[in-house]
Coordinates of C-alpha atoms and ligand atoms in Angstrom, one line a residue:
M10 CA -14.1 0.5 -8.5
P11 CA -15.9 -2.5 -9.8
E12 CA -18.0 -1.9 -12.8
T13 CA -21.3 -3.6 -12.3
T14 CA -24.3 -1.8 -11.1
E15 CA -27.2 -2.8 -8.9
D16 CA -30.5 -1.4 -7.8
L17 CA -29.3 0.0 -4.5
G18 CA -32.8 1.2 -3.5
S19 CA -34.6 -2.1 -3.9
T20 CA -34.4 -3.3 -0.3
T21 CA -35.6 0.0 1.1
L22 CA -39.3 0.0 1.8
P23 CA -40.9 2.5 4.1
G24 CA -41.8 0.9 7.3
T25 CA -39.7 -2.2 6.6
A26 CA -37.4 -2.5 9.7
L27 CA -34.5 -4.8 9.8
V28 CA -34.2 -4.7 13.5
R29 CA -36.3 -3.8 16.5
E30 CA -35.3 -3.0 20.1
V31 CA -36.1 -5.9 22.4
A32 CA -37.3 -3.3 25.0
P33 CA -37.5 0.5 24.7
S34 CA -34.1 1.9 25.5
G35 CA -35.3 5.1 27.2
S36 CA -32.6 7.1 25.3
P37 CA -33.6 9.2 22.3
A38 CA -29.9 9.2 21.3
T39 CA -29.9 5.4 21.2
D40 CA -33.3 5.1 19.4
F41 CA -32.2 7.6 16.8
S42 CA -28.9 5.8 16.3
V43 CA -30.6 2.5 15.8
A44 CA -33.0 3.9 13.3
L45 CA -30.2 5.6 11.4
L46 CA -27.9 2.5 11.2
A47 CA -30.9 0.3 10.3
E48 CA -31.7 2.4 7.3
F49 CA -28.0 2.5 6.3
V50 CA -27.9 -1.3 6.4
S51 CA -31.1 -1.5 4.5
L52 CA -29.7 0.8 1.8
G53 CA -26.6 -1.3 1.4
V54 CA -24.0 -0.2 3.9
R55 CA -21.9 -3.1 5.1
D56 CA -19.1 -1.6 7.2
I57 CA -18.8 0.9 10.0
V58 CA -15.4 2.2 11.3
L59 CA -15.7 3.5 14.8
S60 CA -13.4 5.4 17.2
P61 CA -14.2 5.5 20.9
G62 CA -15.6 8.5 22.6
S63 CA -18.4 9.5 25.0
R64 CA -20.5 11.8 22.8
S65 CA -20.7 9.1 20.1
Q66 CA -21.6 6.2 22.5
A67 CA -25.1 5.7 21.3
L68 CA -23.8 5.1 17.7
A69 CA -21.0 2.9 19.0
L70 CA -23.2 0.7 21.1
A71 CA -25.9 0.4 18.4
A72 CA -23.1 -0.5 15.9
A73 CA -22.0 -3.3 18.2
E74 CA -25.5 -4.7 18.3
F75 CA -25.7 -4.6 14.5
E76 CA -22.5 -6.5 14.4
R77 CA -23.7 -9.0 16.8
L78 CA -26.7 -9.6 14.5
G79 CA -24.5 -10.0 11.5
L80 CA -25.9 -6.9 9.9
L81 CA -22.7 -4.7 9.9
R82 CA -19.0 -5.4 9.9
L83 CA -17.6 -3.2 12.8
H84 CA -14.0 -2.0 12.7
V85 CA -12.8 -0.2 15.8
R86 CA -9.7 2.0 15.6
I87 CA -8.6 4.4 18.3
D88 CA -7.0 6.9 15.8
E89 CA -9.6 8.8 13.8
R90 CA -7.1 9.6 11.1
G91 CA -6.5 5.9 10.5
A92 CA -10.2 5.2 10.9
G93 CA -11.0 7.6 8.0
F94 CA -8.4 6.0 5.7
L95 CA -9.6 2.5 6.7
A96 CA -13.1 3.6 5.5
L97 CA -11.6 4.9 2.3
G98 CA -9.9 1.5 1.6
L99 CA -13.2 -0.4 2.4
A100 CA -15.1 1.8 -0.1
I101 CA -12.4 1.7 -2.8
E102 CA -12.6 -2.1 -2.7
S103 CA -16.3 -2.6 -2.2
G104 CA -17.7 0.4 -4.1
R105 CA -20.0 1.0 -1.2
P106 CA -19.6 3.9 1.3
A107 CA -18.5 2.8 4.8
L108 CA -19.7 4.7 7.8
V109 CA -17.2 6.5 10.1
A110 CA -18.3 7.4 13.5
C111 CA -16.4 9.4 16.1
T112 CA -16.8 11.7 19.0
S113 CA -16.6 15.5 19.1
G114 CA -13.7 18.0 18.9
T115 CA -10.3 17.2 17.5
A116 CA -11.5 13.6 16.7
V117 CA -13.5 15.1 13.9
A118 CA -10.6 17.1 12.5
N119 CA -8.5 13.9 12.4
L120 CA -10.8 12.6 9.6
H121 CA -9.9 15.5 7.3
P122 CA -7.0 13.9 5.4
A123 CA -9.1 10.9 4.4
V124 CA -12.0 13.1 3.6
L125 CA -9.7 15.1 1.2
E126 CA -8.4 12.0 -0.4
A127 CA -12.0 10.7 -0.9
H128 CA -13.1 14.1 -2.2
H129 CA -10.3 14.2 -4.8
S130 CA -10.5 10.6 -5.8
V131 CA -14.4 10.6 -5.9
V132 CA -14.8 7.8 -3.3
P133 CA -18.0 7.6 -1.2
M134 CA -17.7 8.0 2.6
I135 CA -20.3 8.7 5.3
L136 CA -19.1 10.6 8.4
L137 CA -21.2 10.4 11.5
T138 CA -19.6 13.1 13.8
A139 CA -21.1 13.3 17.2
D140 CA -21.5 16.8 18.7
R141 CA -22.8 18.8 21.6
P142 CA -26.4 20.0 21.3
A143 CA -27.0 23.7 20.5
E144 CA -27.2 24.8 24.2
L145 CA -23.7 23.6 24.8
R146 CA -22.0 25.2 21.8
G147 CA -20.1 28.5 21.9
I148 CA -19.8 28.6 25.7
R149 CA -16.4 26.9 26.1
S150 CA -18.0 23.6 26.8
N151 CA -15.4 20.8 26.9
Q152 CA -14.4 19.1 23.6
T153 CA -16.6 21.4 21.6
T154 CA -15.7 23.2 18.4
V155 CA -17.5 24.3 15.2
Q156 CA -18.1 21.0 13.5
P157 CA -20.7 21.8 10.9
G158 CA -18.8 22.9 7.7
I159 CA -15.4 21.8 9.2
F160 CA -14.6 20.0 6.0
A161 CA -15.5 23.0 3.9
G162 CA -15.7 22.1 0.2
A163 CA -14.4 18.6 0.6
V164 CA -17.8 17.1 1.5
R165 CA -20.8 16.8 -0.7
L166 CA -23.2 17.5 2.2
S167 CA -22.8 18.7 5.8
E168 CA -26.0 18.4 7.8
D169 CA -26.1 19.7 11.3
V170 CA -28.7 17.4 13.0
A171 CA -30.4 18.7 16.2
A172 CA -30.2 16.4 19.2
P173 CA -33.0 13.9 19.3
D174 CA -35.4 14.4 22.2
G175 CA -37.8 11.5 21.8
S176 CA -40.4 13.5 19.7
V177 CA -42.7 11.6 17.5
G178 CA -41.3 11.0 14.0
E179 CA -37.6 11.1 15.0
S180 CA -37.0 7.7 13.5
D181 CA -38.5 9.0 10.2
T182 CA -36.0 11.9 10.4
A183 CA -33.2 9.4 10.8
I184 CA -34.4 7.3 7.9
A185 CA -34.6 10.4 5.6
L186 CA -31.1 11.5 6.7
A187 CA -29.7 8.1 6.0
R188 CA -31.2 8.1 2.5
L189 CA -30.0 11.6 1.7
A190 CA -26.5 10.8 3.0
Y191 CA -26.3 7.5 1.1
A192 CA -27.5 8.9 -2.2
T193 CA -25.3 11.9 -1.9
A194 CA -22.2 9.9 -1.0
L195 CA -22.8 7.7 -4.1
G196 CA -23.4 10.7 -6.3
T197 CA -26.6 9.2 -7.7
Q198 CA -28.0 12.5 -8.8
T199 CA -24.8 14.5 -9.2
N200 CA -22.4 12.1 -10.8
N201 CA -20.0 13.2 -8.0
P202 CA -19.5 10.5 -5.4
G203 CA -17.6 11.6 -2.3
P204 CA -17.7 12.2 1.4
V205 CA -20.7 13.4 3.3
Q206 CA -21.0 14.5 6.9
L207 CA -23.9 14.0 9.3
N208 CA -23.0 16.1 12.3
L209 CA -25.2 14.5 15.0
A210 CA -25.9 16.4 18.2
F211 CA -26.6 14.2 21.2
R212 CA -28.0 15.2 24.6
E213 CA -27.9 13.4 27.9
P214 CA -28.7 10.6 28.5
L215 CA -26.1 9.9 25.8
S216 CA -27.1 6.3 25.5
A217 CA -28.9 3.4 27.2
A218 CA -28.4 -0.3 27.1
V219 CA -29.7 -1.6 23.8
E220 CA -30.6 -5.0 22.7
L221 CA -31.8 -5.6 19.1
E222 CA -33.4 -8.5 17.4
A223 CA -33.7 -9.0 13.7
V224 CA -37.1 -8.8 12.2
A225 CA -38.5 -9.3 8.7
L226 CA -35.5 -11.6 8.2
E227 CA -35.8 -15.4 8.0
A228 CA -33.2 -17.4 9.8
G229 CA -30.0 -17.1 7.8
A230 CA -31.3 -14.1 5.9
A231 CA -28.7 -11.9 7.6
D232 CA -26.2 -13.6 5.3
A233 CA -28.0 -12.2 2.3
V234 CA -28.0 -8.7 3.9
L235 CA -24.3 -9.0 4.7
P236 CA -22.8 -11.0 1.8
G237 CA -19.2 -12.0 1.6
R238 CA -17.0 -10.1 -0.8
P239 CA -19.1 -7.3 -2.2
D240 CA -19.1 -7.3 -5.9
A241 CA -21.4 -4.5 -6.8
A242 CA -20.6 -0.9 -7.3
P243 CA -22.8 2.2 -7.2
A244 CA -24.4 3.3 -10.5
V245 CA -22.7 6.1 -12.2
A246 CA -24.7 7.6 -15.1
T247 CA -22.5 8.2 -18.1
G248 CA -24.9 9.4 -20.8
P249 CA -24.3 8.5 -24.5
P250 CA -20.5 8.1 -25.2
L251 CA -18.8 10.5 -27.5
P252 CA -18.2 8.7 -30.8
L253 CA -14.5 8.8 -31.8
P254 CA -13.8 8.5 -35.5
P255 CA -10.4 7.1 -36.7
G256 CA -9.0 10.6 -37.0
P257 CA -5.5 11.7 -36.3
R258 CA -2.6 9.9 -34.7
T259 CA -3.9 9.1 -31.3
V260 CA -2.6 7.8 -28.0
V261 CA -4.7 6.7 -25.0
V262 CA -3.5 7.7 -21.5
A263 CA -4.8 6.0 -18.4
G264 CA -4.1 7.7 -15.1
A265 CA -5.0 6.6 -11.6
G266 CA -8.5 5.0 -11.5
A267 CA -9.0 4.9 -15.2
G268 CA -10.2 1.3 -15.3
P269 CA -10.4 -1.2 -18.1
A270 CA -12.3 1.2 -20.5
A271 CA -9.1 2.9 -21.4
E272 CA -7.5 -0.4 -22.4
Q273 CA -10.6 -1.5 -24.4
L274 CA -10.6 1.7 -26.4
A275 CA -6.9 1.5 -27.2
R276 CA -7.3 -2.1 -28.3
L277 CA -10.4 -1.6 -30.4
A278 CA -9.2 1.6 -32.1
G279 CA -5.6 0.4 -32.5
W280 CA -4.0 3.2 -30.5
P281 CA -0.9 3.0 -28.2
L282 CA -1.9 2.7 -24.5
I283 CA 0.1 4.6 -21.9
A284 CA -1.3 3.2 -18.6
E285 CA 0.1 4.2 -15.3
V286 CA 0.7 1.3 -12.9
S287 CA -2.4 2.1 -10.7
S288 CA -4.7 2.9 -13.6
G289 CA -6.5 -0.4 -13.7
A290 CA -5.6 -0.5 -17.4
R291 CA -2.0 -1.7 -17.4
F292 CA -2.5 -4.7 -19.7
G293 CA -3.3 -5.6 -23.2
P294 CA -1.5 -5.8 -26.5
N295 CA -1.1 -2.0 -27.0
L296 CA 0.5 -1.2 -23.7
V297 CA 3.6 1.0 -23.9
V298 CA 5.7 0.7 -20.7
A299 CA 8.6 2.9 -21.7
Y300 CA 6.3 5.9 -22.4
R301 CA 8.6 8.5 -20.8
E302 CA 11.4 7.8 -23.3
L303 CA 9.1 7.6 -26.3
L304 CA 7.0 10.7 -25.6
G305 CA 10.3 12.7 -25.6
D306 CA 11.2 11.2 -29.0
A307 CA 10.3 13.1 -32.2
D308 CA 9.5 9.9 -34.0
F309 CA 7.0 8.9 -31.4
G310 CA 5.7 11.6 -29.0
G311 CA 6.5 14.2 -31.7
Q312 CA 4.0 12.4 -34.1
V313 CA 1.1 12.5 -31.7
Q314 CA -1.9 14.6 -32.7
R315 CA -4.6 13.6 -30.3
V316 CA -4.7 12.2 -26.7
I317 CA -7.6 10.6 -25.0
V318 CA -7.0 10.8 -21.2
F319 CA -8.8 8.5 -18.7
G320 CA -8.4 8.8 -14.9
H321 CA -5.9 11.0 -13.2
P322 CA -2.3 10.9 -14.5
T323 CA 0.2 12.0 -11.7
L324 CA 3.3 9.9 -12.1
S325 CA 5.2 11.6 -14.9
R326 CA 6.0 15.1 -16.3
E327 CA 5.7 13.8 -19.8
I328 CA 1.9 13.5 -19.8
P329 CA 1.1 17.1 -18.8
A330 CA 3.8 18.2 -21.2
L331 CA 2.0 16.4 -24.1
V332 CA -1.3 17.9 -23.2
L333 CA 0.2 21.4 -23.2
R334 CA 1.4 21.1 -26.8
D335 CA -0.2 23.4 -29.3
D336 CA -0.3 20.6 -32.0
V337 CA -2.1 18.1 -29.7
E338 CA -5.8 17.9 -29.1
T339 CA -6.8 16.4 -25.8
I340 CA -10.1 14.8 -24.8
V341 CA -10.6 14.0 -21.1
V342 CA -12.9 11.1 -20.2
A343 CA -14.2 10.8 -16.6
P344 CA -17.5 8.9 -15.7
A345 CA -17.7 10.8 -12.4
G346 CA -16.4 13.8 -10.5
L347 CA -16.8 17.6 -11.2
E348 CA -13.2 18.6 -11.3
W349 CA -11.5 17.8 -14.6
Y350 CA -7.9 17.0 -15.5
N351 CA -6.8 20.1 -17.4
P352 CA -3.1 20.9 -17.5
G353 CA -2.6 24.5 -18.6
H354 CA -6.4 24.7 -19.3
R355 CA -5.5 23.2 -22.7
V356 CA -8.0 20.3 -22.8
A357 CA -10.4 20.6 -25.8
R358 CA -13.2 18.4 -24.6
F359 CA -14.5 16.8 -21.4
V360 CA -16.8 13.9 -21.7
R361 CA -18.3 11.2 -19.4
A362 CA -17.6 8.3 -21.9
V363 CA -16.2 7.7 -25.4
A364 CA -16.5 4.9 -27.9
A365 CA -14.6 4.1 -31.0
T366 CA -16.9 4.4 -34.1
D367 CA -17.4 1.3 -36.3
E368 CA -15.2 3.1 -38.9
A369 CA -12.4 3.6 -36.3
I370 CA -12.6 -0.1 -35.5
V371 CA -12.3 -1.1 -39.2
V372 CA -9.5 1.4 -39.7
A373 CA -7.7 -0.1 -36.7
G374 CA -7.3 -3.3 -38.6
T375 CA -5.5 -1.7 -41.6
R376 CA -1.8 -2.2 -42.0
E377 CA -1.1 1.5 -41.6
A378 CA -3.0 1.8 -38.4
R379 CA -1.5 -1.4 -37.0
A380 CA 1.9 0.0 -37.7
W381 CA 1.2 3.1 -35.5
A382 CA 0.5 1.1 -32.3
G383 CA 3.0 -1.6 -33.2
R384 CA 5.9 0.8 -33.5
W385 CA 5.3 2.1 -30.0
V386 CA 4.9 -1.3 -28.5
M387 CA 8.1 -2.7 -30.2
A388 CA 10.1 0.4 -29.3
S389 CA 9.0 0.2 -25.7
R390 CA 10.0 -3.5 -25.6
S391 CA 13.5 -2.8 -26.9
I392 CA 14.0 0.0 -24.4
L393 CA 13.1 -2.3 -21.6
A394 CA 15.2 -5.1 -23.0
Q395 CA 18.3 -2.8 -22.6
D396 CA 17.6 -2.8 -18.9
T397 CA 20.1 -5.3 -17.7
E398 CA 18.3 -5.8 -14.4
L399 CA 15.2 -7.0 -16.1
D400 CA 15.6 -10.7 -16.6
A401 CA 15.9 -12.1 -13.1
P402 CA 17.0 -15.7 -13.2
A403 CA 14.2 -18.1 -12.3
F404 CA 14.4 -19.1 -8.6
N405 CA 15.8 -22.5 -8.7
T406 CA 17.8 -24.1 -6.0
H407 CA 19.2 -26.8 -8.2
G408 CA 22.1 -26.4 -10.6
L409 CA 22.6 -22.7 -10.2
S410 CA 25.5 -21.5 -12.2
K411 CA 28.1 -19.3 -10.4
A412 CA 26.7 -16.2 -12.0
E413 CA 23.1 -17.2 -11.0
F414 CA 24.2 -17.9 -7.5
A415 CA 25.9 -14.5 -7.3
A416 CA 22.7 -12.9 -8.6
M417 CA 20.6 -14.6 -5.9
K418 CA 22.9 -13.2 -3.3
A419 CA 23.0 -9.7 -4.7
P420 CA 21.5 -7.0 -2.6
V421 CA 18.0 -5.9 -3.5
T422 CA 17.7 -2.9 -5.7
R423 CA 14.5 -0.8 -6.2
A424 CA 14.1 -2.2 -9.7
M425 CA 14.4 -5.8 -8.4
L426 CA 11.9 -5.0 -5.6
A427 CA 9.4 -3.5 -8.1
D428 CA 9.7 -6.5 -10.4
A429 CA 9.5 -9.1 -7.6
V430 CA 6.4 -7.5 -6.0
W431 CA 4.7 -7.3 -9.5
R432 CA 5.6 -10.9 -10.2
A433 CA 4.2 -12.0 -6.9
S434 CA 0.7 -10.4 -7.5
W435 CA -2.2 -12.3 -9.0
P436 CA -5.7 -11.4 -10.0
H437 CA -7.2 -12.6 -6.7
D438 CA -4.6 -10.5 -4.8
R439 CA -4.6 -6.7 -4.2
L440 CA -1.6 -4.5 -4.7
V441 CA -1.5 -1.1 -2.9
L442 CA 1.3 1.3 -3.7
G443 CA 2.3 4.2 -1.4
A444 CA 3.3 7.6 -2.8
S445 CA 7.0 8.4 -3.6
R446 CA 9.7 6.5 -5.4
L447 CA 8.6 2.9 -5.5
I448 CA 5.3 3.5 -7.4
R449 CA 7.4 5.4 -10.0
E450 CA 9.9 2.5 -10.1
L451 CA 7.0 0.2 -11.0
D452 CA 5.5 2.6 -13.4
T453 CA 8.7 2.8 -15.4
R454 CA 9.2 -0.9 -15.8
V455 CA 6.5 -3.4 -15.0
T456 CA 4.9 -5.1 -18.0
G457 CA 1.2 -5.7 -18.6
K458 CA -0.7 -7.7 -16.1
K459 CA -4.4 -7.6 -15.3
I460 CA -4.3 -7.3 -11.5
P461 CA -6.1 -4.9 -9.1
V462 CA -3.7 -2.1 -8.1
H463 CA -4.6 0.9 -6.0
A464 CA -2.7 4.0 -4.9
N465 CA -4.1 7.1 -3.2
R466 CA -3.4 9.5 -6.0
G467 CA -6.2 11.9 -5.3
L468 CA -3.7 14.0 -3.3
A469 CA -0.8 11.6 -3.3
G470 CA -0.3 11.9 0.4
I471 CA 2.1 9.7 2.3
D472 CA -0.5 9.6 5.2
G473 CA -3.0 6.9 5.9
T474 CA -1.4 4.3 3.5
V475 CA -1.3 1.4 6.0
A476 CA -4.9 2.1 6.9
T477 CA -6.0 2.3 3.3
A478 CA -4.4 -1.0 2.5
L479 CA -6.0 -2.6 5.6
G480 CA -9.4 -1.4 4.4
I481 CA -8.8 -2.9 1.0
A482 CA -7.6 -6.1 2.5
L483 CA -10.5 -6.4 4.9
A484 CA -13.1 -5.7 2.2
S485 CA -11.5 -8.0 -0.4
Q486 CA -11.1 -10.9 2.1
A487 CA -14.6 -10.8 3.6
G488 CA -16.7 -13.8 2.9
A489 CA -16.3 -17.1 1.0
H490 CA -16.0 -15.9 -2.6
P491 CA -13.0 -17.5 -4.4
L492 CA -11.8 -14.1 -5.2
S493 CA -11.6 -13.3 -1.5
T494 CA -8.8 -15.8 -0.9
G495 CA -5.9 -13.6 -2.1
T496 CA -3.3 -11.6 -0.2
T497 CA -3.1 -7.8 -0.1
R498 CA 0.4 -6.4 -0.5
L499 CA 1.3 -2.8 0.3
L500 CA 4.5 -1.5 -1.1
V501 CA 5.7 1.6 0.7
G502 CA 8.8 3.6 1.6
D503 CA 10.0 3.8 5.1
V504 CA 8.9 7.4 5.8
T505 CA 5.4 6.5 4.5
L506 CA 5.2 3.5 6.8
L507 CA 6.3 5.5 9.8
H508 CA 3.8 8.3 9.0
D509 CA 1.0 5.8 9.5
A510 CA 2.7 3.5 12.1
G511 CA -0.3 4.0 14.4
S512 CA -2.5 2.0 11.9
L513 CA -0.4 -1.1 12.7
L514 CA -2.5 -1.2 15.9
I515 CA -5.2 -3.9 15.4
A516 CA -6.9 -4.5 18.7
P517 CA -7.8 -7.9 20.0
G518 CA -11.2 -8.9 18.5
E519 CA -10.5 -7.0 15.3
V520 CA -10.1 -9.0 12.0
R521 CA -6.5 -9.4 11.1
P522 CA -6.4 -9.6 7.3
R523 CA -3.8 -11.2 5.1
L524 CA -1.8 -8.1 4.5
Q525 CA 1.9 -8.0 3.7
V526 CA 3.4 -4.6 4.1
V527 CA 6.6 -4.5 2.1
V528 CA 8.8 -1.6 3.2
G529 CA 11.6 -0.4 1.0
N530 CA 13.9 1.0 3.7
D531 CA 16.4 3.5 2.4
G532 CA 16.6 5.4 5.7
G533 CA 14.5 8.5 4.8
G534 CA 12.7 10.2 1.9
T535 CA 15.1 9.6 -1.0
I536 CA 12.6 10.9 -3.5
F537 CA 13.9 14.4 -2.7
D538 CA 17.5 13.4 -3.8
G539 CA 16.1 13.7 -7.3
L540 CA 15.0 17.3 -6.9
E541 CA 17.0 19.9 -8.8
V542 CA 17.7 21.7 -5.6
A543 CA 19.6 18.6 -4.3
A544 CA 22.3 19.5 -6.7
T545 CA 22.8 23.0 -5.4
A546 CA 21.8 23.1 -1.7
A547 CA 24.1 22.0 1.1
P548 CA 23.8 18.2 1.5
S549 CA 23.5 18.5 5.3
A550 CA 20.5 20.8 4.8
I551 CA 18.9 18.5 2.3
D552 CA 19.3 15.7 4.7
R553 CA 17.9 17.5 7.6
V554 CA 14.8 19.1 6.1
L555 CA 13.9 16.9 3.1
F556 CA 15.5 13.5 3.4
T557 CA 14.6 13.4 7.1
P558 CA 16.8 10.4 8.2
Q559 CA 15.2 7.7 10.3
Q560 CA 16.8 4.7 12.1
V561 CA 13.7 3.2 13.5
N562 CA 14.1 -0.5 14.4
L563 CA 11.3 -1.8 12.2
E564 CA 11.5 -5.3 13.6
A565 CA 10.8 -3.9 17.1
L566 CA 8.0 -1.8 15.7
A567 CA 6.3 -4.7 14.0
T568 CA 6.8 -6.9 17.0
A569 CA 5.5 -4.3 19.4
Y570 CA 2.2 -4.2 17.4
G571 CA 2.1 -8.0 17.1
W572 CA 2.8 -8.2 13.4
D573 CA 4.9 -10.9 11.9
Y574 CA 8.3 -9.6 10.7
A575 CA 10.7 -10.7 8.0
R576 CA 13.7 -9.1 6.4
A577 CA 14.9 -9.6 2.8
A578 CA 18.2 -8.2 1.8
T579 CA 19.0 -10.4 -1.1
R580 CA 17.1 -11.5 -4.2
S581 CA 16.7 -15.0 -3.0
T582 CA 15.3 -14.1 0.4
L583 CA 13.0 -11.5 -1.3
E584 CA 11.6 -14.1 -3.7
S585 CA 10.9 -16.6 -0.9
A586 CA 9.3 -13.9 1.3
L587 CA 7.0 -12.8 -1.5
T588 CA 5.9 -16.2 -2.5
A589 CA 5.4 -17.6 1.1
P590 CA 1.7 -17.7 2.2
V591 CA 0.7 -14.7 4.2
A592 CA -1.7 -15.8 7.0
R593 CA -1.5 -12.7 9.2
P594 CA -0.5 -9.1 9.0
T595 CA 3.2 -9.2 8.1
L596 CA 5.8 -6.6 7.7
L597 CA 8.6 -7.4 5.2
E598 CA 11.6 -5.0 5.5
V599 CA 13.7 -4.7 2.4
P600 CA 16.9 -2.6 2.9
L601 CA 17.7 -0.4 -0.1
A602 CA 20.7 1.8 -0.8
R603 CA 19.9 5.5 -0.7
Ligands
TPP727 C1 1.0 13.8 4.1 C2 2.2 14.1 3.2 N1 3.2 14.8 3.8 C3 4.3 15.0 3.0 C4 4.4 14.6 1.7 C5 5.6 14.9 0.9 N2 6.4 13.7 0.6 C6 6.3 13.0 -0.5 S1 7.3 11.7 -0.6 C7 7.9 12.0 0.9 C8 8.9 11.1 1.5 C9 8.6 9.6 1.3 O1 9.7 8.8 1.8 P1 9.6 7.3 1.7 O2 8.2 6.8 2.1 O3 10.7 6.7 2.6 O4 9.8 7.0 0.2 P2 11.2 7.1 -0.7 O5 11.1 8.4 -1.4 O6 12.4 7.1 0.2 O7 11.1 5.9 -1.6 C10 7.3 13.1 1.5 C11 7.6 13.6 2.8 C12 3.3 13.9 1.2 N3 3.2 13.5 -0.1 N4 2.2 13.7 2.0
MG728 MG1 12.6 6.0 2.0

């Protein structure tokens, strides 16, 4: 998430309405929905993701009015599972919670995967789940289940809100609820951002025609309310940082979501930096790419006495093994969230922030200290240099030698794909990585580069990945900011793409962002080929129940959903496909050997 903070409450004044109904609607459901959305907008919400349904119609029609006035960006998705992940992606990129509104029944349950990911990765999200009023519950009324509490411990708040009936003060109730939901989602008091649920009962008439007009806004002021690319993040209190003296031989580990603080500490204190590819810290002079090899080496990993962990490491077995060692002291740093990374319950300290002491910074400049980080960095470089696939010949159509020509025609390997996607990504782009093999391929090999990378590592699901990337693309490309001109690339396996194929559906009227979905197609889930059991179980059984072969025609799939399609089977076609401008949602299929 972006780092800067802003006073999120500053636009909220009691009685300051952003909109007013041109004429009374006659529907308490509509009036309540308008008051609720108006307050969310005034607090700083910019996006609402909506799925169709009857019970939620008041929210839906009000949202369409807010969109018409330029006060909200409305995203309509028929599948609530994708809608939830779209909201997740919007929030990851913008730092602001997006609203997700849906009808009652199974619609609500379909939000659960995204809610769990948001919960575990501490991303704000506000669910507006429509429900039957009290008198229609528990009597086998159509499309009615128990919605309050349905997300159990994954939401920070679950309010069951009685159906509005037009009583005096209902809009104040709506305003108070919006404030509570917004502050709770951002974790302002708790340091624990995450999903919240407002379960909103609605009674007939479920809505009425509504027309809104902006008030208290000068002409053009809506632009100020709904800026382009959001560049502000919620405030997360950290308290005073734990001072870190020079101390023992230390490495810094940056897992998913660690952010640049990990790199800064490693650089200032002169410690080797082990930064996973989606850590947001994979850059800088102390980066150690070949950490798996080195952690297993007595001269490197064996020498470590202290580990400072930022974020959530998930991509290797070597990191938890390091923390589990008796002779290693671990300090875990997390500015937000209540659940701490703690393999084997061996972590010594949990803190919100750390800072190298002045002494540590001075010591970092000494010859001995420089040698510690330097040795790691040099050893990592020489391990990578042994990788024959690394140095791809520059793409040059003139004067190719025979060997170079052959290399350009060579089939694409996973390593080649990982390198090419990394090379094609720049700071104004976004790179999103699905779970499974390809993220690990990047993690083992790509060198430092300060680019925005995201992966859903809260639960490392293969679900909702296309929708998450669409959310990140939409939020990053909104507005006229120079940084909003980039392309979002999603790198996924074939099974991961097919799991979320429904999210390829972008209806007419919806924004179609510059998203290139790059699919490494090896015909199934080849990550399981690496499991120990694959060496002992019958290959046919492994194929059937773990690999799960698929032969979907991805070109037909892309075309059916109106996406551009390209296929790159050789290095040269891959290079051109990744450097060509992406104007629309595009699917790039890259065949890979199993
Ligand atoms: C929702 C969910 N279901 C199942 C899994 C288990 N899982 C992890 S990777 C994987 C297969 C992924 O295959 P693919 O996307 O083709 O990537 P590959 O390993 O082939 O590179 C599965 C089923 C998961 N992580 N999330
Ligand atoms: Mg696969």
